[in-house]
Short mmCIF file of C-alpha atoms in Angstrom, two decimals:
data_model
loop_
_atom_site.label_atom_id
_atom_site.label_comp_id
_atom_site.label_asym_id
_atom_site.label_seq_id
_atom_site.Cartn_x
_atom_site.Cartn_y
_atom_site.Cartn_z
CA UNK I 1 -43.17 82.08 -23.94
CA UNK I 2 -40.29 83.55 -21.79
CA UNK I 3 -36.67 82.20 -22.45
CA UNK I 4 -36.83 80.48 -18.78
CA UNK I 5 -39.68 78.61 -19.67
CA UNK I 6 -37.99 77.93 -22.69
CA UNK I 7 -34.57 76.59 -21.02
CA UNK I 8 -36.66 74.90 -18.59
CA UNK I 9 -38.83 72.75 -20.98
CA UNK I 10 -35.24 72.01 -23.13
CA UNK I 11 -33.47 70.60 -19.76
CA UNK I 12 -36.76 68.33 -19.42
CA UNK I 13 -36.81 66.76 -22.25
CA UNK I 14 -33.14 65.88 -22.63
CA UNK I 15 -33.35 64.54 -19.11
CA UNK I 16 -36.23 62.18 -20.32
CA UNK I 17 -34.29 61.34 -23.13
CA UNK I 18 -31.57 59.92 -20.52
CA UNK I 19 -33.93 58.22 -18.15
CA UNK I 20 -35.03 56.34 -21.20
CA UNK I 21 -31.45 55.50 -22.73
CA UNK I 22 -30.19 54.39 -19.26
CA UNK I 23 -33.56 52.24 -19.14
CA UNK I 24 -32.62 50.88 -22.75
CA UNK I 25 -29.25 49.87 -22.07
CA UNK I 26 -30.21 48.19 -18.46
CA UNK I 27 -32.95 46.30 -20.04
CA UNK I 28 -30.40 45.09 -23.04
CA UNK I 29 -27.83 44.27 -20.54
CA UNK I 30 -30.14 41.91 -18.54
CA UNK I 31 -31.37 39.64 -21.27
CA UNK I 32 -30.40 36.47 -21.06
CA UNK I 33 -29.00 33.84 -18.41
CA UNK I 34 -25.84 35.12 -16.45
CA UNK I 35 -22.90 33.49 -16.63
CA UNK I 36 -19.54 33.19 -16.27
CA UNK I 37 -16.98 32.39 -18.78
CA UNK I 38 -13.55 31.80 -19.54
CA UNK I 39 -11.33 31.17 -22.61
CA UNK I 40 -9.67 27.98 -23.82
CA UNK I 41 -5.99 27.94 -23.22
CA UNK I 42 -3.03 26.01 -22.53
CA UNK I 43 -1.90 24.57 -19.09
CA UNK I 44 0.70 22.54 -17.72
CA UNK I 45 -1.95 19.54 -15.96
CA UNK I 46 -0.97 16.72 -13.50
CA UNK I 47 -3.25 13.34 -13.21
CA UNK I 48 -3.51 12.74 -9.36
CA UNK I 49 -4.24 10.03 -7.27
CA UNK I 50 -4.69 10.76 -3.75
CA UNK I 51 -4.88 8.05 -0.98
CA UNK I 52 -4.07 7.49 3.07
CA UNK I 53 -1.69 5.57 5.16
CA UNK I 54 1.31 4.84 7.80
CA UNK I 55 4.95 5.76 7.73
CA UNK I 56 6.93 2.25 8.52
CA UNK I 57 10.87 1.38 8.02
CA UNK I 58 12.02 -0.71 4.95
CA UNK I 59 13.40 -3.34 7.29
CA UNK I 60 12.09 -3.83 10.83
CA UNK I 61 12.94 -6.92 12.95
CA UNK I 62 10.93 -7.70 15.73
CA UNK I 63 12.66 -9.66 18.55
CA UNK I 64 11.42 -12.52 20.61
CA UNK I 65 13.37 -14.91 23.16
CA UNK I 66 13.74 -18.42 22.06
CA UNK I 67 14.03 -19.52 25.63
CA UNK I 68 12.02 -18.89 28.84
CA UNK I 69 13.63 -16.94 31.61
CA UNK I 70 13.93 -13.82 33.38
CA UNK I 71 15.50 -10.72 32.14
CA UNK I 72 18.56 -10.03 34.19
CA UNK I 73 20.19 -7.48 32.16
CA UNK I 74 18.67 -4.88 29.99
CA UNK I 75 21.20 -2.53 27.84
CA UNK I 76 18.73 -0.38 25.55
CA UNK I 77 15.89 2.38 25.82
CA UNK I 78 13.26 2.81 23.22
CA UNK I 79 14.90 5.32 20.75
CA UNK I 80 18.42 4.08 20.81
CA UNK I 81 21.10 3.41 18.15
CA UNK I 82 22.13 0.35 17.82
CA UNK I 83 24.53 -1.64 15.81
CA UNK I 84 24.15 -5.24 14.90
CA UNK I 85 26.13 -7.04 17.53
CA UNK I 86 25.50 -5.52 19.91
CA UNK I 87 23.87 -6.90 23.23
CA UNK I 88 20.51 -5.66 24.33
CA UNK I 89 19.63 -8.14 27.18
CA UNK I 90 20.45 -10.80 28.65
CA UNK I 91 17.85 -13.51 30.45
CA UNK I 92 18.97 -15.63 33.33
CA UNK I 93 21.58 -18.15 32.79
CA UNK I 94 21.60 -20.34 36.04
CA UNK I 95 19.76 -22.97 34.58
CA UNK I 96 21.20 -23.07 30.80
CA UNK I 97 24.87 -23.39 32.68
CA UNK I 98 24.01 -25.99 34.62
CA UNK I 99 22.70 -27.94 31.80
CA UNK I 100 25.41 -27.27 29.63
CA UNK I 101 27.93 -28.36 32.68
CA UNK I 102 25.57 -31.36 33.01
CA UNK I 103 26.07 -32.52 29.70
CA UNK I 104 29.50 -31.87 29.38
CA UNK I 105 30.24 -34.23 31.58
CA UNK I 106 28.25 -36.79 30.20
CA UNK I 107 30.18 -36.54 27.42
CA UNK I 108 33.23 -36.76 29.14
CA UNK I 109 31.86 -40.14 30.55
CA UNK I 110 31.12 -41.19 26.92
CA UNK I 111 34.11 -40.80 25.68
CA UNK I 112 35.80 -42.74 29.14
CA UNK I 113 33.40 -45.69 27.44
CA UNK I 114 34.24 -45.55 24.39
CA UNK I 115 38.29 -45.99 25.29
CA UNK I 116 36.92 -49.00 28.01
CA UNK I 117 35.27 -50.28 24.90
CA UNK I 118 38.24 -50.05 22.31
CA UNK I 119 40.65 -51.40 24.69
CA UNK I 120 38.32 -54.61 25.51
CA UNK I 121 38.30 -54.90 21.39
CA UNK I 122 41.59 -54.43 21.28
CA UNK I 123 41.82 -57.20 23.68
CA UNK I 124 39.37 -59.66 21.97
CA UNK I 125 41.52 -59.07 18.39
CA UNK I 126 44.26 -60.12 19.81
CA UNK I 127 42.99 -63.18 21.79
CA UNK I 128 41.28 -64.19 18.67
CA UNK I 129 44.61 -63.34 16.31
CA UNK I 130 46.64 -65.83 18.67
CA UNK I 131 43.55 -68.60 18.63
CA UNK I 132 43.94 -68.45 15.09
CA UNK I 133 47.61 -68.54 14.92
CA UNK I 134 48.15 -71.52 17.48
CA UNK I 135 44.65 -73.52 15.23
CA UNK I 136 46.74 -72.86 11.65
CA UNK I 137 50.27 -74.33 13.56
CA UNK I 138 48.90 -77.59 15.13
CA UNK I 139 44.92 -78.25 15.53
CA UNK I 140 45.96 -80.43 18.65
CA UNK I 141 46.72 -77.57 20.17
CA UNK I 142 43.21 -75.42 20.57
CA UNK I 143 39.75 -76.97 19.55
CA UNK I 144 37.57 -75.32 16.45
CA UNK I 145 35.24 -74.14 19.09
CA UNK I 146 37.60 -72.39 20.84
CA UNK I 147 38.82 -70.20 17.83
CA UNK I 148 35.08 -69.80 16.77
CA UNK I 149 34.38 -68.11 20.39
CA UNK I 150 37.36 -65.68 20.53
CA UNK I 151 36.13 -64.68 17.00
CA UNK I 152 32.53 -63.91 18.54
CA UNK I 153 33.95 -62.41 21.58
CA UNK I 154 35.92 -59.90 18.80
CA UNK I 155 33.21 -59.19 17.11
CA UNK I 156 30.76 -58.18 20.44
CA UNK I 157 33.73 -56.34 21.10
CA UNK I 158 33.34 -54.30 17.66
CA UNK I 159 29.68 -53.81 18.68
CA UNK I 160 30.27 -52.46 21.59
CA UNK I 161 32.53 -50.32 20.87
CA UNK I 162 30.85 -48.71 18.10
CA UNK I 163 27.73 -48.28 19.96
CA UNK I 164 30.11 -46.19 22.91
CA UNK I 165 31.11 -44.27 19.68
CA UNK I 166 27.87 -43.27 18.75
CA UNK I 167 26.79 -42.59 22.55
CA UNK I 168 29.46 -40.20 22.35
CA UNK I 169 28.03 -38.56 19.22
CA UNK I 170 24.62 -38.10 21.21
CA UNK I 171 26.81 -36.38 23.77
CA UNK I 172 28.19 -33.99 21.89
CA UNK I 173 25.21 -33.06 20.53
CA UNK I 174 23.29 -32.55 23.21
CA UNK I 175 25.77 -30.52 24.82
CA UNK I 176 25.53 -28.77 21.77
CA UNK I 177 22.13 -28.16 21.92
CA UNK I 178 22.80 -27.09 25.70
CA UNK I 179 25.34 -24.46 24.42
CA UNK I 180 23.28 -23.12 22.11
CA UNK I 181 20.32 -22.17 24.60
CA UNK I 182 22.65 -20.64 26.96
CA UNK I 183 23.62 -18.81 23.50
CA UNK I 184 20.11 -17.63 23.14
CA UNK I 185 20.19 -16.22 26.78
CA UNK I 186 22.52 -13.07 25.78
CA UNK I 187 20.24 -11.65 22.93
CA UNK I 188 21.93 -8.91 20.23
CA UNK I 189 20.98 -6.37 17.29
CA UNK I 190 20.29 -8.62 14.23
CA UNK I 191 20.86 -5.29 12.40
CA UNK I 192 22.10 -1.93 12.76
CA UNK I 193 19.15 1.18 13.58
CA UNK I 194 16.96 2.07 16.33
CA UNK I 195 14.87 0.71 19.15
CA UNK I 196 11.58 1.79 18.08
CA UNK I 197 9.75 -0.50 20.32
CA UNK I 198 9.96 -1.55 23.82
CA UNK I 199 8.21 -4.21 25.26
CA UNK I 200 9.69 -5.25 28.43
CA UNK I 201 11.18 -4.11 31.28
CA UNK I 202 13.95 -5.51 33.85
CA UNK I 203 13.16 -8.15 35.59
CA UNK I 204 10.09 -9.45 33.61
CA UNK I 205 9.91 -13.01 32.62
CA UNK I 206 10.06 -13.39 28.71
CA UNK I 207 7.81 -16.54 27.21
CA UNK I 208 8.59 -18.87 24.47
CA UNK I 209 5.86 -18.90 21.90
CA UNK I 210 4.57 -21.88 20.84
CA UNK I 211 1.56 -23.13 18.07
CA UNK I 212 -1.50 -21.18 19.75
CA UNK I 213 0.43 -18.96 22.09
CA UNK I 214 2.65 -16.10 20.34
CA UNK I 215 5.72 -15.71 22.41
CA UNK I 216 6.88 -12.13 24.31
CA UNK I 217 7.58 -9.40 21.84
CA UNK I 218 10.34 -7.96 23.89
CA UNK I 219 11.84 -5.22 21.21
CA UNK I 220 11.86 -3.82 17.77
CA UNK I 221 15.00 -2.58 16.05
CA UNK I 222 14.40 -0.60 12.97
CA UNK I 223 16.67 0.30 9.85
CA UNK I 224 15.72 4.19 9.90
CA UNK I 225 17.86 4.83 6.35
CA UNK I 226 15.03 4.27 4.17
CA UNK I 227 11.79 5.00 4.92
CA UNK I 228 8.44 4.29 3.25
CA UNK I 229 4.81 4.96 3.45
CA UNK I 230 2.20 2.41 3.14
CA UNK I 231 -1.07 3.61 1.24
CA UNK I 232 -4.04 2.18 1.00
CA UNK I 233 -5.40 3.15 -2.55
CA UNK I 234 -9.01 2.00 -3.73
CA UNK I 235 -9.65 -0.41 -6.34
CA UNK I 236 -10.74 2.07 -8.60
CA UNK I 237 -7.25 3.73 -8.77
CA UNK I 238 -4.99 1.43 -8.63
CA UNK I 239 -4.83 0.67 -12.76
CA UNK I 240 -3.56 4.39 -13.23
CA UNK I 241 -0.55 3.93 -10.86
CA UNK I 242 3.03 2.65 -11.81
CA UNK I 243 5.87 1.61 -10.55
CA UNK I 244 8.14 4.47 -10.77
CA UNK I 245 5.19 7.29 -10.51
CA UNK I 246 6.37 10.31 -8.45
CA UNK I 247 4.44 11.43 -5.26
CA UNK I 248 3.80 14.10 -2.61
CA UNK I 249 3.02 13.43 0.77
CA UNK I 250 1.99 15.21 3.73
CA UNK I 251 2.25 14.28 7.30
CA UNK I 252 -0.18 15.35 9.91
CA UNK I 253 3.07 15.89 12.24
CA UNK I 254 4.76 18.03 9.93
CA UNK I 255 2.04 19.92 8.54
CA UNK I 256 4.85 22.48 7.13
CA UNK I 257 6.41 20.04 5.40
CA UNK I 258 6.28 18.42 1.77
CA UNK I 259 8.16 15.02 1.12
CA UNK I 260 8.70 13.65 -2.09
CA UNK I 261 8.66 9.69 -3.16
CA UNK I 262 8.77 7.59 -5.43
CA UNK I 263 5.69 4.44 -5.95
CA UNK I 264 8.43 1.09 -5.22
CA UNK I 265 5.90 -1.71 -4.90
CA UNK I 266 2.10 -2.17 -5.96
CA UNK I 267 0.06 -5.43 -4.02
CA UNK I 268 -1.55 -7.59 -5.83
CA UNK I 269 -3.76 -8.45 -3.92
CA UNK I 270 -6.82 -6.93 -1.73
CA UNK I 271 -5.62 -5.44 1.81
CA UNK I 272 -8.79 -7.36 2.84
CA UNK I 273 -10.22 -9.86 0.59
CA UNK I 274 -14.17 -10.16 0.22
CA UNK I 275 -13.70 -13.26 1.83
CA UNK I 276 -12.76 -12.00 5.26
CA UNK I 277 -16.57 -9.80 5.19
CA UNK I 278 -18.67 -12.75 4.18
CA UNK I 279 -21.95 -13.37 6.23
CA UNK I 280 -21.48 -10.10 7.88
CA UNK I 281 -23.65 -7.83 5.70
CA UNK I 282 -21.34 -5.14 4.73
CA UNK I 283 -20.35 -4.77 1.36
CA UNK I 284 -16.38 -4.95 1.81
CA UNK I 285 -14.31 -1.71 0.77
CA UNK I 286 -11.23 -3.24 -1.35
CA UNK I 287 -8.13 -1.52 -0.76
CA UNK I 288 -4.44 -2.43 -2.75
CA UNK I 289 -1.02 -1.56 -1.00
CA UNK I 290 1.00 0.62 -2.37
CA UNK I 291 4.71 1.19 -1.18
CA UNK I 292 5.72 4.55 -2.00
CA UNK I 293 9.76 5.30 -1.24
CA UNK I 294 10.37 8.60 0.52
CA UNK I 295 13.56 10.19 -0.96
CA UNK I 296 16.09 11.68 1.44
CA UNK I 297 13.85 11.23 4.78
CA UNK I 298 14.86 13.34 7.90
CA UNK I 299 15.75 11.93 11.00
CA UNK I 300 12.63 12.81 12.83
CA UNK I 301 10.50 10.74 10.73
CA UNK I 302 9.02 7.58 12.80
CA UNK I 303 7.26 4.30 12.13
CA UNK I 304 3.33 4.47 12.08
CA UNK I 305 2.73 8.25 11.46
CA UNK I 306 0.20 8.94 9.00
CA UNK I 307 0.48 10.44 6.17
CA UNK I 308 -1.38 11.64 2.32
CA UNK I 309 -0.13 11.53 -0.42
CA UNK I 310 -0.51 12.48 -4.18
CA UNK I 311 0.74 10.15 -6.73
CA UNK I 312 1.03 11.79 -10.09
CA UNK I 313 -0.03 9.07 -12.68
CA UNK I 314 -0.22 11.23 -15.96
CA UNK I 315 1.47 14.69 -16.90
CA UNK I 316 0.63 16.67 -19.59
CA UNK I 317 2.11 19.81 -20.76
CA UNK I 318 1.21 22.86 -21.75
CA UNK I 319 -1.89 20.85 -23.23
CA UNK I 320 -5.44 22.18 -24.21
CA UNK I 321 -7.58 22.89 -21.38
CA UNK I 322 -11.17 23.07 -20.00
CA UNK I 323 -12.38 23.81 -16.23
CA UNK I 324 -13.76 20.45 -15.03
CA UNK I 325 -16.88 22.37 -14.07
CA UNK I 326 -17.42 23.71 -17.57
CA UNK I 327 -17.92 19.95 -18.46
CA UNK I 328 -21.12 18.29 -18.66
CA UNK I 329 -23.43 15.55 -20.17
CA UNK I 330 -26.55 16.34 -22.53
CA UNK I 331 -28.69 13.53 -23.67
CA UNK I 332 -28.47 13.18 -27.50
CA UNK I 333 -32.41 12.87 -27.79
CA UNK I 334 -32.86 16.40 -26.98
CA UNK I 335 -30.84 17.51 -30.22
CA UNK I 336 -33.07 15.83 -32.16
CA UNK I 337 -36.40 16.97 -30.11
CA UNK I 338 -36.83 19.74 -32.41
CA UNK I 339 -36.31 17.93 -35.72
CA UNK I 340 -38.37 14.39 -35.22
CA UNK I 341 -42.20 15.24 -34.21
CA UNK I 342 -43.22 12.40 -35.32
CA UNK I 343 -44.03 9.20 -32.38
CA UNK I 344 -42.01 6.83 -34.09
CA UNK I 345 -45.17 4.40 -33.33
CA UNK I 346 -45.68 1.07 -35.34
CA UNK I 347 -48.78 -0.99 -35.28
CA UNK I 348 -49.06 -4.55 -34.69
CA UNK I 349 -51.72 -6.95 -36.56
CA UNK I 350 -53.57 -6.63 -33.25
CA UNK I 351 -54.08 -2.89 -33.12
CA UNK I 352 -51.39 -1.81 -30.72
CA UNK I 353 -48.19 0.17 -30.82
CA UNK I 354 -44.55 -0.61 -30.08
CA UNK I 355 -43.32 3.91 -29.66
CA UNK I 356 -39.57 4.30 -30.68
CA UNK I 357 -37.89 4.76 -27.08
CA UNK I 358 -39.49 1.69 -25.66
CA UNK I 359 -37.74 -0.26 -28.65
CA UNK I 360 -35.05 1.83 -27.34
CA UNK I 361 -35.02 1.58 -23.65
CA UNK I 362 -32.21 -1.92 -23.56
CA UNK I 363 -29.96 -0.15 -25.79
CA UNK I 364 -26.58 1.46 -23.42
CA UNK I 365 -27.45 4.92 -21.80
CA UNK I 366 -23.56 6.04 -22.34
CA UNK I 367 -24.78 5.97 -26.21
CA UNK I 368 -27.90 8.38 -25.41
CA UNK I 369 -25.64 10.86 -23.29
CA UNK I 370 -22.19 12.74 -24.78
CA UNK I 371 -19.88 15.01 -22.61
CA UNK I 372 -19.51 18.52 -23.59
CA UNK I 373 -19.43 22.45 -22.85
CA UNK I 374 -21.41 25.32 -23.62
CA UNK I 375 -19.30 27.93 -26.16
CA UNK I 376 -20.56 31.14 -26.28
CA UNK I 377 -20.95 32.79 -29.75
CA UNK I 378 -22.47 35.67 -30.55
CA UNK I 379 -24.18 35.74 -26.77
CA UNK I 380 -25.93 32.63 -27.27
CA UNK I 381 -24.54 29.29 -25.40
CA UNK I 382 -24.18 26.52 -27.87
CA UNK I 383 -23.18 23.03 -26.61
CA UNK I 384 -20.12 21.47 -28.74
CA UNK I 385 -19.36 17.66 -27.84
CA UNK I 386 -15.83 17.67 -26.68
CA UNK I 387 -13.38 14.21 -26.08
CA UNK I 388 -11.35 15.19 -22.43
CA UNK I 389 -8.34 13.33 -21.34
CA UNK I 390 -6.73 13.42 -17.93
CA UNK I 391 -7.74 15.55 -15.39
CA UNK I 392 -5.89 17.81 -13.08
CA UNK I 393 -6.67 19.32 -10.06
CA UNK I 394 -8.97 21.88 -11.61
CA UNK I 395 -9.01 21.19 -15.63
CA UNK I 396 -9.82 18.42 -17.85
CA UNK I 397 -7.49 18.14 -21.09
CA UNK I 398 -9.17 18.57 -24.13
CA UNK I 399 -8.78 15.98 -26.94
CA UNK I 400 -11.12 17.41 -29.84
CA UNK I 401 -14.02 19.80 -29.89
CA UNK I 402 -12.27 23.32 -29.05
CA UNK I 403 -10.06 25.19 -30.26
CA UNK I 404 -7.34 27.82 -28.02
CA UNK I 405 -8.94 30.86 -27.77
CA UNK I 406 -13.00 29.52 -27.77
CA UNK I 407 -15.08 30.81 -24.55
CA UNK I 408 -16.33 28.51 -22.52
CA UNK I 409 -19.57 28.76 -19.56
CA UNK I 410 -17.41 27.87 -16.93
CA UNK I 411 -19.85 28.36 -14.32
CA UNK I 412 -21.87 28.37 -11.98
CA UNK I 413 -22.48 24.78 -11.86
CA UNK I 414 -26.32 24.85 -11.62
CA UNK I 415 -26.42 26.94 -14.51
CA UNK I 416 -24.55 25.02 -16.72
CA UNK I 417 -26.48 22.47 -15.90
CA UNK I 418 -30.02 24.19 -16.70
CA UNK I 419 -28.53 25.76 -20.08
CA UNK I 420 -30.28 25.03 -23.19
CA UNK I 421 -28.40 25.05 -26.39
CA UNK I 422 -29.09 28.25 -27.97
CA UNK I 423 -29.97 29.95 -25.49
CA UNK I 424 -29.23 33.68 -24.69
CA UNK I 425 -26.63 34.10 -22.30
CA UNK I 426 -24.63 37.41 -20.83
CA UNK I 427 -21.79 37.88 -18.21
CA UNK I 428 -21.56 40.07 -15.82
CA UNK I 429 -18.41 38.87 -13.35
CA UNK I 430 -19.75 41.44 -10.49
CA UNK I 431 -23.34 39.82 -9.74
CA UNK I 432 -22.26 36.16 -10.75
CA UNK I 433 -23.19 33.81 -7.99
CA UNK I 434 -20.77 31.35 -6.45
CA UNK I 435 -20.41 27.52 -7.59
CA UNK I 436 -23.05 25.43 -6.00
CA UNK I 437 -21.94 21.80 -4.95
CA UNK I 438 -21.93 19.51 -6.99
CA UNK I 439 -24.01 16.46 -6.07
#
């Protein structure tokens, strides 16, 4: 044999020793179920609540005319300052002035009857004083009867009198009354802050409101210097939140922009109660109010924009963690599959059998089921029960079960749900498919 054969038939076999290592280590490498994994660690985690709602102003008055008439004077425009004083319309007068000129001089007659009326008593007191007098100093003089009717005439006299007091009482009052409607006529700023609603314009005719009929809204003035946002937050969350709980908000006009508040006021009662959705079918969605306090709002800010927010309930620091996906639920039975083969069946006197889970099937599922996570050790997946506390945005905090360093399947979802304890696992973060869903 020459020394090329030689070389030749050396460079074959070591290249079929090659072929077969690479095949080795490719077959090794793709036993068992790909996954992807991630150590336990520390991290700084955040309980969140998230709900919708409406800017509004602490303190909003909305104004309405107390008496009927057309606006004759109009001072404001929707976004204007105002301070509280100040006049922002006036309605027509005519008739309020001619009333209260009307009734001032009714009073003015009043009072004219009550003087007629005290000088006829005076009149009568004396006539009967001098009846009196001349009856005590000689009887001869004036009869009984005579003394007995100047006393009567005094006394209608008194009457009288007092009667044109209290007409002049009613007077006064009335004119008062009068007065006070042509008051109402020049309307100002209970308070000091901005027109944020306009409902009228010049010359429009505002309405009283009465029982059935709601009056004119002519204007709202608003107190712009704090500013809150009203949430509506489901009945589900509303046990974690507090008074005092910090919060984030976003608003879809300043989509730039992160405001921070503070949670000022919790309802306590439904938005809409279950009663308001009887008879119509629909199961009723019951949503609380919650008042959340903007801190240090900019001017720009106005009533009724909407907003999210993110009330932090629960903070936790630098406390054990978990991804929330590497969490899930494994029925207790199937640890024990392998150990119980026996049916568990007992026979009655008449022949048949009660099995185990049907003398099982009232007790609580939550007892059949425990939360968990897959660890991996020594390439195999093995499922550790695991307590979890609060839950951020992306981990749950970890009570008992793990320890800091421990590797966790953290994904994908599907697969963690399909794993088996025990099972053979390998990751490979290059060919790892994405999360799926989770339904």
């Amino acid at each position: 044999m020459t020394l090329r054969a030689k070389i030749a038939i050396g460079v074959l076999v070591v290249t079929v020793l090659v072929v077969a290592g690479v095949l080795t280590t490719l077959q090794t490498r793709n036993t068992g179920t790909q996954v992807r994994t991630e150590e336990v660690g520390r991290r700084d985690l955040e309980a969140i609540v998230t709900a919708s709602g409406n800017i509004r102003a602490r303190r909003t008055v909305d104004i309405s005319s107390d008496v009927s008439g057309r606006i004759v004077e109009l001072n404001v425009d929707e976004g204007d300052d105002v301070q509280e004083g100040q006049v922002l319309l006036r309605i027509d007068q005519t008739q309020f002035q001619a009333a209260v000129a009307q009734w001032r001089a009714g009073l003015s007659q009043r009072e004219a009857q009550a003087a007629q009326q005290n000088a006829s008593l005076i009149q009568a007191t004396r006539e009967y004083d001098r009846m009196q007098g001349l009856w005590t100093r000689d009887s001869t003089l004036v009869s009984r009867q005579q003394v007995d009717d100047a006393g009567t005439q005094a006394e209608v006299a008194q009457a009288l009198f007092t009667a044109a007091e209290h007409g002049v009482d009613q007077a006064r009052a009335t004119l008062a009354e009068a007065e006070d409607r042509l008051s109402k006529t020049t309307i100002r700023a209970p308070i000091s802050g901005r027109v944020t609603r306009l409902n009228i314009e010049l010359g429009e005719t505002a309405i009283v409101g009465t029982m059935n009929n709601p009056g004119s809204l002519l204007l709202t003035v608003s107190d712009l210097s704090v500013i809150e946002a009203v949430m509506q937050v489901d009945e589900t969350d509303v046990p974690e939140i507090s008074i005092g709980d910090s919060a984030a908000m976003e608003l879809d006009a300043f989509p730039d922009t992160e405001f921070a508040g503070t949670v000022t006021e919790i309802g306590n009662s439904a938005i809409r109660p279950p009663s308001s959705t009887a008879g119509t079918g629909q199961t009723p969605t019951i949503d609380f109010e919650v008042v959340i306090t903007l801190d240090d709002p900019p001017v720009e800010l106005r009533p009724d924009l909407s907003t999210t927010a993110d009330i932090v309930t629960e903070t936790r620091e630098q406390a054990l963690a978990i991804p929330i996906i590497a969490l899930t639920i494994r029925d207790r039975s199937e640890d024990e599959a392998d150990g119980n083969d026996s049916n568990g069946d007992e026979e009655f006197g008449d022949g048949s059998t009660e099995s185990e889970d049907t003398r099982r099937e009232d007790e609580d599922e939550d007892e059949e089921e425990e939360e968990g996570v897959f660890v991996v050790r020594d390439g195999e997946a093995r499922f550790v029960p695991v307590a979890v506390g609060i839950a951020g945005q992306e981990y749950f905090e970890v009570l008992s079960g793990l320890s800091e360093g421990d590797t966790v399947v953290s994904g994908p979802y599907q697969r963690i749900r399909e794993l088996s304890d025990g099972e053979e696992v390998r990751t490979d973060s290059a060919s790892v498919e994405p999360d799926e869903p989770a339904s």
